[in-house]
mmCIF file of C-alpha atoms in Angstrom:
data_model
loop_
_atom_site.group_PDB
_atom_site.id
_atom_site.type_symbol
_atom_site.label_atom_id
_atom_site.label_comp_id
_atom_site.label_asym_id
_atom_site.label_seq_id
_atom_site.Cartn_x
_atom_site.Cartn_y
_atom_site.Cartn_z
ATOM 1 C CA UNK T 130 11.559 -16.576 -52.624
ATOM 2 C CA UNK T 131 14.156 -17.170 -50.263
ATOM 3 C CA UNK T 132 16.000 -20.403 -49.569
ATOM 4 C CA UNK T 133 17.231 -20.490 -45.466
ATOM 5 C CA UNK T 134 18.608 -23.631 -44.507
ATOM 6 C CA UNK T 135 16.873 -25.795 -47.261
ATOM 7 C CA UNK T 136 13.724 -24.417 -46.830
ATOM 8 C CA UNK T 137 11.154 -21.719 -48.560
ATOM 9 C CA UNK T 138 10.582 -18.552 -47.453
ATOM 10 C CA UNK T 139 8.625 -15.636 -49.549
ATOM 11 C CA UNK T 140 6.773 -12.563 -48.174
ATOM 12 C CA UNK T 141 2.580 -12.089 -47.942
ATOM 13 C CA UNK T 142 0.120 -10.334 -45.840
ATOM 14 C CA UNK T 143 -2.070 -11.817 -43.100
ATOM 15 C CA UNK T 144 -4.796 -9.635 -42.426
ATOM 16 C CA UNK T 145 -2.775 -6.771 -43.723
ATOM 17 C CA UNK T 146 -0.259 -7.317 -41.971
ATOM 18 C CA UNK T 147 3.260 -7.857 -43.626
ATOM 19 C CA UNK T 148 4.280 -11.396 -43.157
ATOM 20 C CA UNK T 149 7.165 -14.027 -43.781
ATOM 21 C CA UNK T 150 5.499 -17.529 -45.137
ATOM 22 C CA UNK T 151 6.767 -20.914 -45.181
ATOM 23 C CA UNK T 152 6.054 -23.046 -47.714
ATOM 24 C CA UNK T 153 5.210 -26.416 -47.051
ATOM 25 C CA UNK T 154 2.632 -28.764 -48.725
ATOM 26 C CA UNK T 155 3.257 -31.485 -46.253
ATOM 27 C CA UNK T 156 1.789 -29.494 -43.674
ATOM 28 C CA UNK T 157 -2.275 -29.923 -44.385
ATOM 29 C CA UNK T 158 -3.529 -26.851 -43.186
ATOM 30 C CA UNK T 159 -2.616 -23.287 -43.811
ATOM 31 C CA UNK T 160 -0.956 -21.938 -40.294
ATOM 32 C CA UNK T 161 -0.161 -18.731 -38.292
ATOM 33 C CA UNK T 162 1.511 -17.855 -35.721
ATOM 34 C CA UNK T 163 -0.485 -17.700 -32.286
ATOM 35 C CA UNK T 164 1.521 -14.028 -31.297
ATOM 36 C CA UNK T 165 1.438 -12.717 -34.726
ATOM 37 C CA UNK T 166 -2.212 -13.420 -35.582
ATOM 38 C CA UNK T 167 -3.317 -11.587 -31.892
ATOM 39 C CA UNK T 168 -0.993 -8.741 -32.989
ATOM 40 C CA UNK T 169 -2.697 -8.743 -36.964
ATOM 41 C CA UNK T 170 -6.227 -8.601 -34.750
ATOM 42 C CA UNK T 171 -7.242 -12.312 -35.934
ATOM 43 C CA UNK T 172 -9.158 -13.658 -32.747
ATOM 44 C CA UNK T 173 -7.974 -17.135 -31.399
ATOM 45 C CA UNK T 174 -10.696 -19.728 -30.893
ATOM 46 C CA UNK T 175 -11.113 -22.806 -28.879
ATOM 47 C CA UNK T 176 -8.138 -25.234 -28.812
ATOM 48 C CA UNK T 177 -9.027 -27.580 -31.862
ATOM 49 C CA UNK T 178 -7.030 -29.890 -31.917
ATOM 50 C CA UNK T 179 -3.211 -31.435 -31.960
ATOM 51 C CA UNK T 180 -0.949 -31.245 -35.820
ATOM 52 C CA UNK T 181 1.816 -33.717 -35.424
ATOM 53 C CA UNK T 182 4.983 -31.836 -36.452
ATOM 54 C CA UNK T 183 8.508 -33.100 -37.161
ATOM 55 C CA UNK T 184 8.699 -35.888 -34.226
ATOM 56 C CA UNK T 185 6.194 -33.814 -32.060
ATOM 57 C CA UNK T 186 2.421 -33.204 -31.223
ATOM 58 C CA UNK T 187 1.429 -29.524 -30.780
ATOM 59 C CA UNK T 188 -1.934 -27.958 -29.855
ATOM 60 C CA UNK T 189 -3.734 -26.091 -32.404
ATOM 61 C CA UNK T 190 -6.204 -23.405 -32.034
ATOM 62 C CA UNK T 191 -8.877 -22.578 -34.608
ATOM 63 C CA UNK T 192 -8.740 -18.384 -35.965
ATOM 64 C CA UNK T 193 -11.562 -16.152 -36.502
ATOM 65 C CA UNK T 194 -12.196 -14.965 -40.157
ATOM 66 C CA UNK T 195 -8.354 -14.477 -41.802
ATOM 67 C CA UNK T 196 -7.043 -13.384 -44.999
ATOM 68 C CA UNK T 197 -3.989 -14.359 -46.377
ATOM 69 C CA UNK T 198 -2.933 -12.743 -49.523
ATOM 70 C CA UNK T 199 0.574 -12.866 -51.535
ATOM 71 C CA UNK T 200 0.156 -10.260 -53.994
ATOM 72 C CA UNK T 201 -0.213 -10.817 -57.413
ATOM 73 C CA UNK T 202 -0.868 -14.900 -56.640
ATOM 74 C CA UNK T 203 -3.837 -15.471 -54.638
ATOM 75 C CA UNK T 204 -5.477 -14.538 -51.703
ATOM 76 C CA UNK T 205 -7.148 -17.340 -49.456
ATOM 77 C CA UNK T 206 -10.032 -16.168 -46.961
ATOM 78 C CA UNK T 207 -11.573 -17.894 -43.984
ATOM 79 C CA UNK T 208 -10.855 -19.954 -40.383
ATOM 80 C CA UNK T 209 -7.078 -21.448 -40.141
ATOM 81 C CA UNK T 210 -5.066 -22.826 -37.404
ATOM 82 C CA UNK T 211 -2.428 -21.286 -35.598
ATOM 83 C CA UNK T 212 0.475 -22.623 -33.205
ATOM 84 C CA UNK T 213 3.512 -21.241 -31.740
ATOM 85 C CA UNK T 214 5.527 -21.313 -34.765
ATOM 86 C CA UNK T 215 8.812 -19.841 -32.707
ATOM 87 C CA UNK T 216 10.438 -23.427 -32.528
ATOM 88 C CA UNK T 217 11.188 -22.948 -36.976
ATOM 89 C CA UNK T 218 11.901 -19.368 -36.387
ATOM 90 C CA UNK T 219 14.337 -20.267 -34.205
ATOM 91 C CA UNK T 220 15.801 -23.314 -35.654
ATOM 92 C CA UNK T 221 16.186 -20.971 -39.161
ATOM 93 C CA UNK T 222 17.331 -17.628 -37.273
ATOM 94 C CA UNK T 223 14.501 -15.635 -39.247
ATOM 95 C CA UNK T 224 10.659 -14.606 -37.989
ATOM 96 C CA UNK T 225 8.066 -17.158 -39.666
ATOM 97 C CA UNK T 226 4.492 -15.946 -38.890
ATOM 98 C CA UNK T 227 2.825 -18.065 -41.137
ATOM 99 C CA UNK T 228 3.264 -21.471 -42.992
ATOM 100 C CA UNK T 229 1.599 -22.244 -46.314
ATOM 101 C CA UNK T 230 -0.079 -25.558 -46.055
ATOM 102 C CA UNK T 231 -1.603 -28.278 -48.819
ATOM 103 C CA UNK T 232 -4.958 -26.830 -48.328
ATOM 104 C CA UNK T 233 -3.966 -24.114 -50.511
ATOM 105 C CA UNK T 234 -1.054 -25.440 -52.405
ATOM 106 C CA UNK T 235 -2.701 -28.442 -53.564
ATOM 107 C CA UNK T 236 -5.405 -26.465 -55.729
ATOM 108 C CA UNK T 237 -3.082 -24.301 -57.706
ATOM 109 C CA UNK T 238 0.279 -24.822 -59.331
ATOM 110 C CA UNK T 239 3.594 -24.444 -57.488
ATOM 111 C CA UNK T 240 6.380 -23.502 -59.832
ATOM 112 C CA UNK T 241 10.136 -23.215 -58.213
ATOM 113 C CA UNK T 242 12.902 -21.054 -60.278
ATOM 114 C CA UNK T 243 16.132 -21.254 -57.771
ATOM 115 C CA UNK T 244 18.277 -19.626 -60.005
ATOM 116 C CA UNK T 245 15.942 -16.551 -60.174
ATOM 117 C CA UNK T 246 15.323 -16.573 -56.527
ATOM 118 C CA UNK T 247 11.452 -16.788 -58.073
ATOM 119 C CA UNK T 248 8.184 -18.505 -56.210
ATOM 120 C CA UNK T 249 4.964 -18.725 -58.347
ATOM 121 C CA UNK T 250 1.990 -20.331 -57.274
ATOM 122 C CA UNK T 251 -0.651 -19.774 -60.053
ATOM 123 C CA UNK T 252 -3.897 -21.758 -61.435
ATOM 124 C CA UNK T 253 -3.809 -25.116 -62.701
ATOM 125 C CA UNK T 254 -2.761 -25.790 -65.683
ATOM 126 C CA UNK T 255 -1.363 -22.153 -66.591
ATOM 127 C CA UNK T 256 2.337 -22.777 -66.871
ATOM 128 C CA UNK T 257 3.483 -24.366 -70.408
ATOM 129 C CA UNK T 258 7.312 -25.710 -70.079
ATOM 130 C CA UNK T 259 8.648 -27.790 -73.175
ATOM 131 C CA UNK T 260 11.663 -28.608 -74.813
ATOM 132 C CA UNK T 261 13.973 -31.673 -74.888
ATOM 133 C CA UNK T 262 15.674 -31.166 -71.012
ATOM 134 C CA UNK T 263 11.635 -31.071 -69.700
ATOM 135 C CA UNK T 264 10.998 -33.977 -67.266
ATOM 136 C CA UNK T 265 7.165 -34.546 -67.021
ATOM 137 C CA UNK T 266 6.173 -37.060 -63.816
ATOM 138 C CA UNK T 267 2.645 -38.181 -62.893
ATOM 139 C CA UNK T 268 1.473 -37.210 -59.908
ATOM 140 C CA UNK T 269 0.046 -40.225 -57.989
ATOM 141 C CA UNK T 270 -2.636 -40.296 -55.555
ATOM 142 C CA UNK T 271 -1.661 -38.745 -52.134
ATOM 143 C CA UNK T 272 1.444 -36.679 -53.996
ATOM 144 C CA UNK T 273 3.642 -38.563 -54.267
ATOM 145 C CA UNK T 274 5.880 -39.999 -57.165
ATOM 146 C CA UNK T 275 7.464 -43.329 -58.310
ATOM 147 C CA UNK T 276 11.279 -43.801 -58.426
ATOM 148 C CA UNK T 277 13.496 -46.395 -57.579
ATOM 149 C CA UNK T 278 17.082 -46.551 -55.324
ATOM 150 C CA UNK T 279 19.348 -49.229 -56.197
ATOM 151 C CA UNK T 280 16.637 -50.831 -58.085
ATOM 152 C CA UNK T 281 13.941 -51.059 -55.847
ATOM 153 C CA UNK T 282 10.738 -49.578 -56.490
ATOM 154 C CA UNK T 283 9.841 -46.782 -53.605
ATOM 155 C CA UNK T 284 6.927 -43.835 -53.904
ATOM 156 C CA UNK T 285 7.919 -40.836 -52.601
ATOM 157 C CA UNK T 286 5.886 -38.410 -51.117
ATOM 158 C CA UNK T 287 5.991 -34.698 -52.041
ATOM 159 C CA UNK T 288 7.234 -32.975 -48.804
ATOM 160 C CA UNK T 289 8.506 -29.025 -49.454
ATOM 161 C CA UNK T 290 8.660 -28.420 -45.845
ATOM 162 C CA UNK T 291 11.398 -30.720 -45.773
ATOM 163 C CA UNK T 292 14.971 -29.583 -46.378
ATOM 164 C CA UNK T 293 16.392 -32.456 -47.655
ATOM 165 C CA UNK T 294 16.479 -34.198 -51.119
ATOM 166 C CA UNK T 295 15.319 -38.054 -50.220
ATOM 167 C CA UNK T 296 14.555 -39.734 -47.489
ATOM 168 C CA UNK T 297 13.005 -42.909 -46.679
ATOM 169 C CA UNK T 298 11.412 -44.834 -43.636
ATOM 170 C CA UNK T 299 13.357 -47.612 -41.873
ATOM 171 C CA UNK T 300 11.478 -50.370 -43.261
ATOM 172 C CA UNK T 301 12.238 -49.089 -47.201
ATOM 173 C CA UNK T 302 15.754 -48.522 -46.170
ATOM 174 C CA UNK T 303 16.563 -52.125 -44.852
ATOM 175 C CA UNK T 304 15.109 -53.176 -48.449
ATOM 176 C CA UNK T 305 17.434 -50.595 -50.364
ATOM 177 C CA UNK T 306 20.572 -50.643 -48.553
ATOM 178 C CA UNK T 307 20.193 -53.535 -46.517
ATOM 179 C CA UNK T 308 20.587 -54.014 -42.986
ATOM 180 C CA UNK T 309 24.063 -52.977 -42.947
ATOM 181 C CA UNK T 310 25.267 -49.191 -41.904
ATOM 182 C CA UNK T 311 28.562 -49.719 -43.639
ATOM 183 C CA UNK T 312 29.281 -46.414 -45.626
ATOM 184 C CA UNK T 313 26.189 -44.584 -44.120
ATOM 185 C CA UNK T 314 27.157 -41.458 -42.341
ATOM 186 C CA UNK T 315 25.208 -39.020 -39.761
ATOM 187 C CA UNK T 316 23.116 -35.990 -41.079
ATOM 188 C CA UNK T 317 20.475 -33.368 -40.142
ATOM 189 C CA UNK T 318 17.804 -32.260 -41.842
ATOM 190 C CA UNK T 319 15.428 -29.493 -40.383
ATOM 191 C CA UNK T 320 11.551 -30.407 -40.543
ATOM 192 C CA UNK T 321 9.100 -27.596 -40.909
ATOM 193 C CA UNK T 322 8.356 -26.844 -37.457
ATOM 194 C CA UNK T 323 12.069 -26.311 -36.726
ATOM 195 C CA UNK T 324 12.599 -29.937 -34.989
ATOM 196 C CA UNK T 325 15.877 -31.093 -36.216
ATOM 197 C CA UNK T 326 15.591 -34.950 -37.591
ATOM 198 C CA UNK T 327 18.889 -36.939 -37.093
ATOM 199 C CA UNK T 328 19.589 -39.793 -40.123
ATOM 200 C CA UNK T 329 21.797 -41.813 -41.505
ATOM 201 C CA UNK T 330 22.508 -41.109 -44.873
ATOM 202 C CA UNK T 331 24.385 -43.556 -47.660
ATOM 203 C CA UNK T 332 24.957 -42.995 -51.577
ATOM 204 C CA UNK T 333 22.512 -44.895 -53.654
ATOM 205 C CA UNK T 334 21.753 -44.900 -57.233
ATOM 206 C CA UNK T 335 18.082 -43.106 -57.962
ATOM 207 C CA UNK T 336 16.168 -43.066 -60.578
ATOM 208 C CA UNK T 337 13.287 -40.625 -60.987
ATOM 209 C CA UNK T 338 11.344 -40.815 -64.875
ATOM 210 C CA UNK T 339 14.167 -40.296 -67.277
ATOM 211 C CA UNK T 340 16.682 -38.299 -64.651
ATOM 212 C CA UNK T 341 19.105 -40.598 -62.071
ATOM 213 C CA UNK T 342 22.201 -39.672 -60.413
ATOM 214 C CA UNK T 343 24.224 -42.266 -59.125
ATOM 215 C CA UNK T 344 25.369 -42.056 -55.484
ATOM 216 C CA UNK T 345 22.698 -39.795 -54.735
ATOM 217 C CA UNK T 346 22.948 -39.477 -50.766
ATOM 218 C CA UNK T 347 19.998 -41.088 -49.609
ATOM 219 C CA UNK T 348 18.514 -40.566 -45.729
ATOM 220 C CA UNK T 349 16.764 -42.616 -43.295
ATOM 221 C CA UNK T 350 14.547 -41.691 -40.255
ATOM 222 C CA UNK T 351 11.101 -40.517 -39.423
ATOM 223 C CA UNK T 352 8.574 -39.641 -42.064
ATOM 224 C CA UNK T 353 5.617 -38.610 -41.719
ATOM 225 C CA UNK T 354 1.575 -40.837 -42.288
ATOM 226 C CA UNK T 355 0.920 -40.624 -45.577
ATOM 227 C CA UNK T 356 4.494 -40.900 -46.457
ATOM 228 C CA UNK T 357 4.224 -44.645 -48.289
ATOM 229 C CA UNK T 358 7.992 -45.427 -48.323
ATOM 230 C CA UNK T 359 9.801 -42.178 -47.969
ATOM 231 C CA UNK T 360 9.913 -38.000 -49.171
ATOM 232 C CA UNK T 361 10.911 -36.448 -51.969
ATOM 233 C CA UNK T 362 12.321 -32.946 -50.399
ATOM 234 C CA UNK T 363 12.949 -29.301 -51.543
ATOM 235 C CA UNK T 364 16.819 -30.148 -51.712
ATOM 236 C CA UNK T 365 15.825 -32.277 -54.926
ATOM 237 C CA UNK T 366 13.260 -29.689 -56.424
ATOM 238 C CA UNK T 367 15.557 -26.731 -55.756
ATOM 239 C CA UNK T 368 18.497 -28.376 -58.191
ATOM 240 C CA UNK T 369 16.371 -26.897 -61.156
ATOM 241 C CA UNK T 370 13.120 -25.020 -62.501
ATOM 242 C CA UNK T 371 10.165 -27.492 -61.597
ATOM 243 C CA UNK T 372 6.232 -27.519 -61.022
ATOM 244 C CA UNK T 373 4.192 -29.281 -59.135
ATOM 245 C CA UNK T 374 0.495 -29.259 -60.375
ATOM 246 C CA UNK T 375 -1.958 -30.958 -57.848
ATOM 247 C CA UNK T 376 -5.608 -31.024 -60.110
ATOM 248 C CA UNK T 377 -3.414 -31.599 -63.653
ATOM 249 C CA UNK T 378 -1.736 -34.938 -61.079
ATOM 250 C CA UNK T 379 1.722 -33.927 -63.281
ATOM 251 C CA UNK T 380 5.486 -32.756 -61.497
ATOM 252 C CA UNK T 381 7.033 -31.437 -64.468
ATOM 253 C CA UNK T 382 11.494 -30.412 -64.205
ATOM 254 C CA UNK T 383 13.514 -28.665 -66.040
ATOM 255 C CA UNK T 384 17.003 -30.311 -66.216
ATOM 256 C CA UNK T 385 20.093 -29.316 -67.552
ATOM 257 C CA UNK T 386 21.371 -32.299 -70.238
ATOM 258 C CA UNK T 387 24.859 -32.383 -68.090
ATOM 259 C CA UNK T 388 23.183 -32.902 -64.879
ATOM 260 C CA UNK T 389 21.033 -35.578 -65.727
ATOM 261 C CA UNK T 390 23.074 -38.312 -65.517
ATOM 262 C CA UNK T 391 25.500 -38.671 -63.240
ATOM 263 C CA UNK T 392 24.455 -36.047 -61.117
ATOM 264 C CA UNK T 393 24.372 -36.143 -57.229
ATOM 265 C CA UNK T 394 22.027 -34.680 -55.521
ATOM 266 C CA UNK T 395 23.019 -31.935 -52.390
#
């Protein structure tokens, strides 16, 4: 894999075609781009619909029959969306022709190894990690996982296709941090469609299983429906080895015993 601006990036084939994939489980369906798909031959349908992206709504357009394969992992067949995905491509500076939604994702095993540059995304249930620095969560329904900032109980939602480590909606951040801004600064995080989402962002002491890190930086803004009381982002599963299993409902980390605790987060 390859990290660009916080988020994923590994290589497949769509229809044969060689092609640089996103990788976001918050999206819900598998996409490709409109101009790549007509240039891989995949016939574009019948506008079917709107996806609501970042902050914005964009059509969608139902494919004729597609295969998307990434060698050695899995290869998905059948009718996917597409959209102009040249707003991401732009906002990372590299081609994305395809994004890898929780259609597929959230019937296999995702396993992240950032220190070996290394994406796998393999059956259920088929990657064994133990040993005293292994973190095992429970997945609960709608993926997302408990923790708590500054004390207060939030579920985060499972978001890959967001660059960031946490972030949580306005309402959970006037419980957390209270109504004042005092020590909150401005940030950016990119969203998977390339729009760029403006926060606040204040340290905050988070607490995730058996692994916290005091003053973790901790955003506020937009998240997405679905998104109880915040994400849970790539810039917190990229700090270490980690899997997320959708059918075995378990997140399981590898963390180093230094970093657990105190140990902010990027």
């Amino acid at each position: 894999m390859e990290i660009v601006k916080g988020l994923i990036l590994f290589q497949g084939r769509v229809n044969g075609k060689p092609a640089t994939i996103l990788l976001d489980n918050g999206t819900g369906r598998t996409v490709v781009d409109t101009i790549f798909a007509r240039q891989a031959g995949i016939q574009i349908g019948e506008r079917a619909g709107e996806a609501l992206t970042g902050t914005a709504r964009i059509a969608t357009f139902g494919t004729g029959s597609t295969v998307l394969e990434v060698p050695h992992a899995f290869t998905m067949t059948g009718e996917l969306i597409s959209f102009d995905l040249r707003p991401i491509s732009q906002a990372l500076g590299r081609q994305v022709d395809a994004v890898l939604g929780g259609d597929a994702t959230n019937v296999m095993a995702v396993m992240l190894q950032p220190d070996r540059n290394q994406l796998s995304l393999v059956s259920s249930g088929s990657i064994e990690l133990n040993g005293p620095d292994v973190v095992r969560l429970p997945l609960l329904t709608g993926n997302q996982v408990e923790a708590a900032i500054n004390g207060h109980k939030v579920n985060l939602l499972i978001d890959l296709g967001y660059s960031g480590a946490v972030k949580v909606s306005e309402a959970a951040w006037k419980q957390i941090m209270g109504r004042s801004n005092v020590g909150a600064a401005e940030a950016n995080s990119i969203a998977a469609d390339g729009t760029v989402l403006k926060s606040r962002v204040a340290p905050g002491d988070l607490s995730i299983g058996r692994i916290s890190s005091e003053n973790a930086p901790i955003a506020s803004g937009y998240v997405p429906v679905g998104a109880s009381d915040g994400l849970i982002g790539a810039g917190f599963f990229l700090k270490g080895t980690s899997v997320v299993d959708g059918p075995a409902r378990q997140v399981v980390l590898i963390v180093r015993r230094e970093a657990q605790r105190p140990a902010p987060l990027p």
